[in-house]
Tab-separated table of C-alpha atoms and ligand atoms in Angstrom:
chain	number	residue	atom	x	y	z
O	1	MET	CA	2.932	10.769	3.430
O	2	ASN	CA	4.034	9.428	0.102
O	3	SER	CA	1.963	6.375	-0.756
O	4	ASN	CA	3.729	6.080	-4.373
O	5	THR	CA	7.043	4.957	-2.684
O	6	ALA	CA	7.951	1.639	-1.204
O	7	LEU	CA	10.819	0.508	0.876
O	8	VAL	CA	11.801	-3.135	-0.082
O	9	LEU	CA	13.788	-5.376	2.442
O	10	PHE	CA	16.236	-6.548	-0.150
O	11	SER	CA	18.710	-9.258	0.734
O	12	GLY	CA	19.810	-10.416	-2.861
O	13	GLY	CA	18.005	-13.663	-2.603
O	14	GLN	CA	15.275	-15.036	-4.782
O	15	ASP	CA	12.501	-14.055	-2.527
O	16	SER	CA	13.376	-10.510	-1.901
O	17	THR	CA	14.275	-10.045	-5.662
O	18	THR	CA	10.778	-11.178	-6.504
O	19	CYS	CA	9.342	-8.727	-4.019
O	20	LEU	CA	11.674	-5.901	-5.451
O	21	ALA	CA	10.084	-6.608	-8.816
O	22	TRP	CA	6.536	-6.732	-7.358
O	23	ALA	CA	7.259	-3.304	-5.624
O	24	LEU	CA	8.395	-1.891	-8.980
O	25	GLY	CA	5.146	-3.039	-10.548
O	26	ASN	CA	2.936	-1.586	-7.787
O	27	PHE	CA	4.768	1.667	-6.736
O	28	ALA	CA	6.068	4.563	-8.898
O	29	HIS	CA	9.409	4.978	-6.757
O	30	VAL	CA	10.990	2.113	-4.965
O	31	GLU	CA	14.004	2.219	-2.479
O	32	THR	CA	15.794	-0.883	-0.991
O	33	ILE	CA	17.270	-1.501	2.365
O	34	GLY	CA	19.651	-4.359	3.346
O	35	PHE	CA	21.108	-5.368	6.714
O	36	ASN	CA	24.548	-6.289	7.950
O	37	TYR	CA	23.615	-8.489	10.876
O	38	GLY	CA	26.686	-10.537	11.174
O	39	GLN	CA	25.679	-13.158	8.857
O	40	ARG	CA	28.470	-15.769	8.078
O	41	HIS	CA	28.152	-15.619	4.474
O	42	LEU	CA	28.100	-12.307	2.540
O	43	ALA	CA	27.374	-13.766	-0.866
O	44	GLU	CA	23.822	-12.449	-0.890
O	45	MET	CA	25.004	-8.956	0.070
O	46	GLY	CA	27.536	-9.011	-2.802
O	47	ALA	CA	24.722	-9.945	-5.085
O	48	ARG	CA	22.625	-7.000	-4.257
O	49	PRO	CA	24.287	-4.239	-6.479
O	50	VAL	CA	24.391	-6.441	-9.374
O	51	ILE	CA	20.690	-7.330	-9.088
O	52	ARG	CA	19.692	-3.777	-8.580
O	53	ALA	CA	21.604	-2.602	-11.665
O	54	ALA	CA	20.123	-5.364	-13.915
O	55	ILE	CA	16.712	-4.722	-12.519
O	56	ALA	CA	16.949	-1.062	-13.198
O	57	GLY	CA	17.597	-1.772	-16.767
O	58	ILE	CA	14.425	-3.682	-17.404
O	59	GLU	CA	12.593	-1.242	-19.556
O	60	ARG	CA	9.025	-1.606	-17.855
O	61	TRP	CA	10.339	-0.325	-14.664
O	62	SER	CA	12.633	2.275	-16.099
O	63	GLY	CA	13.421	5.194	-13.718
O	64	ARG	CA	11.462	3.589	-10.696
O	65	LEU	CA	14.267	2.231	-8.785
O	66	GLY	CA	15.848	4.709	-6.261
O	67	GLU	CA	18.352	4.537	-3.503
O	68	ASP	CA	19.807	1.788	-1.663
O	69	HIS	CA	20.245	1.753	2.138
O	70	ILE	CA	22.480	-0.631	4.174
O	71	LEU	CA	22.287	-0.587	8.058
O	72	PRO	CA	24.303	-2.536	10.580
O	73	ILE	CA	22.261	-4.528	13.186
O	74	ASN	CA	24.916	-6.164	15.259
O	75	VAL	CA	22.636	-7.320	18.072
O	76	MET	CA	21.795	-10.703	16.564
O	77	SER	CA	25.537	-11.753	15.963
O	78	ALA	CA	26.366	-10.558	19.616
O	79	ILE	CA	23.512	-12.796	20.907
O	80	GLY	CA	24.731	-15.659	18.494
O	81	GLY	CA	23.707	-19.230	18.834
O	82	THR	CA	22.215	-19.757	15.257
O	83	ALA	CA	23.740	-21.410	12.277
O	84	LEU	CA	23.504	-18.275	10.168
O	85	THR	CA	25.742	-16.162	12.500
O	86	ASP	CA	27.851	-18.942	14.242
O	87	ASN	CA	29.864	-21.924	12.958
O	88	MET	CA	27.172	-24.322	13.842
O	89	LYS	CA	25.518	-27.258	12.092
O	90	ILE	CA	22.239	-26.822	10.343
O	91	GLU	CA	19.879	-29.167	12.100
O	92	MET	CA	16.769	-29.282	14.079
O	93	GLY	CA	17.301	-27.649	17.376
O	94	ARG	CA	15.808	-28.555	20.762
O	95	ASP	CA	13.336	-25.981	20.539
O	96	GLY	CA	11.651	-27.597	17.494
O	97	LEU	CA	13.213	-25.105	15.217
O	98	PRO	CA	16.078	-25.280	12.692
O	99	THR	CA	19.410	-23.936	13.876
O	100	THR	CA	19.065	-21.339	11.209
O	101	PHE	CA	16.404	-19.651	13.113
O	102	VAL	CA	17.759	-16.092	14.150
O	103	PRO	CA	15.319	-15.160	16.957
O	104	GLY	CA	13.313	-12.025	16.154
O	105	ARG	CA	15.267	-11.313	12.825
O	106	ASN	CA	12.427	-10.119	10.732
O	107	ILE	CA	11.039	-8.012	13.757
O	108	PHE	CA	14.442	-6.149	14.026
O	109	PHE	CA	14.611	-5.840	10.323
O	110	LEU	CA	10.963	-4.344	9.990
O	111	ALA	CA	11.648	-2.125	13.008
O	112	ALA	CA	14.780	-0.525	11.425
O	113	ALA	CA	13.047	-0.362	7.875
O	114	ALA	CA	10.047	1.448	9.457
O	115	ALA	CA	12.467	3.742	11.256
O	116	LEU	CA	14.289	4.591	8.100
O	117	GLY	CA	11.002	4.998	6.256
O	118	TYR	CA	9.898	7.350	9.023
O	119	ARG	CA	12.937	9.659	8.104
O	120	ARG	CA	12.263	9.355	4.464
O	121	GLY	CA	8.571	9.690	4.528
O	122	ILE	CA	7.876	6.124	3.357
O	123	SER	CA	4.960	4.092	4.781
O	124	ASP	CA	4.983	1.133	2.721
O	125	LEU	CA	7.366	-1.639	3.356
O	126	VAL	CA	7.658	-4.871	1.384
O	127	GLY	CA	9.255	-8.031	2.570
O	128	GLY	CA	9.497	-11.697	1.409
O	129	MET	CA	8.209	-13.230	4.481
O	130	CYS	CA	6.317	-16.383	3.703
O	131	GLU	CA	4.315	-19.015	5.783
O	132	THR	CA	3.983	-21.633	3.120
O	133	ASP	CA	7.743	-22.888	2.988
O	134	PHE	CA	9.232	-21.682	6.106
O	135	SER	CA	6.397	-22.190	8.320
O	136	GLY	CA	8.918	-23.283	11.099
O	137	TYR	CA	9.849	-19.530	11.681
O	138	PRO	CA	7.421	-17.852	13.785
O	139	ASP	CA	8.685	-14.374	12.666
O	140	CYS	CA	7.532	-15.190	9.101
O	141	ARG	CA	3.957	-15.829	9.973
O	142	ASP	CA	1.241	-13.433	8.699
O	143	GLU	CA	-0.074	-12.953	12.189
O	144	THR	CA	3.466	-11.832	13.287
O	145	ILE	CA	3.655	-9.366	10.442
O	146	LYS	CA	0.405	-7.751	11.029
O	147	ALA	CA	1.085	-7.372	14.667
O	148	THR	CA	4.334	-5.769	13.923
O	149	ALA	CA	2.731	-3.248	11.577
O	150	ARG	CA	0.359	-2.325	14.152
O	151	SER	CA	2.919	-2.219	16.759
O	152	LEU	CA	5.237	0.114	14.653
O	153	SER	CA	2.222	2.146	13.361
O	154	LEU	CA	1.488	2.999	17.184
O	155	GLY	CA	5.125	3.352	18.230
O	156	LEU	CA	5.684	5.818	15.381
O	157	ALA	CA	2.359	7.482	15.390
O	158	ARG	CA	2.089	7.174	11.708
O	159	GLU	CA	0.900	4.238	9.612
O	160	VAL	CA	3.098	1.632	8.645
O	161	ARG	CA	1.910	-0.955	5.956
O	162	ILE	CA	3.841	-3.909	5.563
O	163	HIS	CA	3.247	-5.850	2.105
O	164	THR	CA	4.293	-9.542	1.916
O	165	PRO	CA	3.413	-10.582	-1.583
O	166	LEU	CA	4.902	-14.315	-1.009
O	167	MET	CA	3.139	-14.939	2.139
O	168	TRP	CA	0.752	-17.562	0.934
O	169	ILE	CA	2.576	-18.872	-2.107
O	170	ASP	CA	4.991	-21.862	-2.391
O	171	LYS	CA	8.458	-21.607	-4.188
O	172	ALA	CA	7.117	-22.736	-7.576
O	173	ALA	CA	4.568	-19.979	-7.578
O	174	THR	CA	7.397	-17.532	-6.607
O	175	TRP	CA	9.174	-18.493	-9.522
O	176	LYS	CA	6.063	-18.028	-11.649
O	177	MET	CA	5.441	-14.612	-9.985
O	178	ALA	CA	8.898	-13.531	-11.263
O	179	GLU	CA	7.817	-14.708	-14.726
O	180	ASP	CA	4.586	-12.805	-14.642
O	181	LEU	CA	6.177	-9.688	-13.249
O	182	GLY	CA	9.608	-9.443	-15.388
O	183	GLY	CA	9.306	-12.180	-17.808
O	184	LYS	CA	12.405	-14.450	-18.824
O	185	ALA	CA	14.709	-11.510	-18.086
O	186	LEU	CA	13.901	-11.502	-14.530
O	187	VAL	CA	13.819	-15.265	-14.294
O	188	ASP	CA	17.127	-15.389	-15.828
O	189	LEU	CA	18.602	-12.792	-13.509
O	190	ILE	CA	17.260	-14.745	-10.522
O	191	ILE	CA	18.948	-17.995	-11.675
O	192	GLN	CA	22.239	-16.198	-12.670
O	193	GLU	CA	22.722	-13.799	-9.778
O	194	THR	CA	20.696	-14.610	-6.576
O	195	VAL	CA	22.242	-16.507	-3.705
O	196	THR	CA	19.623	-18.035	-1.181
O	197	CYS	CA	22.115	-20.888	0.064
O	198	TYR	CA	22.556	-21.218	4.052
O	199	ASN	CA	26.185	-22.156	3.187
O	200	GLY	CA	26.880	-19.170	1.022
O	201	VAL	CA	28.128	-21.324	-1.867
O	202	PRO	CA	27.892	-19.396	-5.312
O	203	THR	CA	28.165	-22.465	-7.463
O	204	PRO	CA	25.860	-21.982	-10.501
O	205	ARG	CA	23.089	-24.511	-10.841
O	206	ASP	CA	20.059	-24.695	-13.396
O	207	TRP	CA	17.830	-23.206	-10.385
O	208	GLY	CA	20.399	-20.594	-9.435
O	209	LYS	CA	23.490	-20.361	-7.112
O	210	GLY	CA	24.130	-22.464	-4.133
O	211	CYS	CA	25.655	-25.427	-2.497
O	212	GLY	CA	22.773	-27.799	-3.712
O	213	GLU	CA	22.519	-29.581	-0.392
O	214	CYS	CA	21.270	-27.367	2.466
O	215	PRO	CA	17.705	-26.979	3.131
O	216	ALA	CA	17.318	-23.552	1.339
O	217	CYS	CA	18.951	-25.026	-1.818
O	218	ALA	CA	16.740	-28.106	-1.750
O	219	LEU	CA	13.570	-26.177	-1.357
O	220	ARG	CA	14.523	-23.733	-4.164
O	221	ALA	CA	15.500	-26.653	-6.498
O	222	GLN	CA	12.209	-28.438	-5.667
O	223	GLY	CA	10.390	-25.427	-6.388
O	224	TYR	CA	12.143	-24.597	-9.594
O	225	ALA	CA	11.390	-28.414	-10.756
O	226	LYS	CA	7.656	-27.807	-10.039
O	227	TYR	CA	7.688	-24.577	-11.844
O	228	ARG	CA	9.336	-25.793	-15.008
O	229	ALA	CA	7.016	-28.971	-14.759
O	230	ALA	CA	3.744	-26.900	-14.570
L	1	LIG	ZN1	22.764	-24.473	-0.039
């Protein structure tokens, strides 16, 4: 088993770009995986190759970034009923969760990543799940991720480690982590190229690309303001 290689769940947003940088700082070889799950907006997916190319060019990580893998997972859009896969308003649903909640999304992603990792001899997965800012999403909780790692390790009869460097930090600290890992070059790259907007609007802002109004943009803008003020 190769413990020098990590597989990063890389969507092209701020969080997963920061996770990619974290992995490049901690592993000698890093591969990325992305998912087509029927998301309504493909702005993030379009940003992925641009960000990968730019990160590969940052000197401290030279030669570390390996292959990219894209897998289709259609089951979530087939089930539907969420604002990320259907034309639905972003609001609080009757279950007490926002309509952006895609049931089981991270569990599907992690299972698919672990299966690909199994084929490629990679045991270390890296994901941007975070309890601090998105505590409404039960599949982002640390306990869910730990239980998923255990389940996958048992089910594959091979250890699966899931690293979540953003689990306990807020958005301002995520910006600071990017600065610590990759300096101004990485912060600028995140501002210029990443899209984390629920509406998939790529309008440039001083904190990145987005509509500026949806909950994801609001969180990102607030975090950036707090980071800059610190
Ligand atoms: Zn937005």
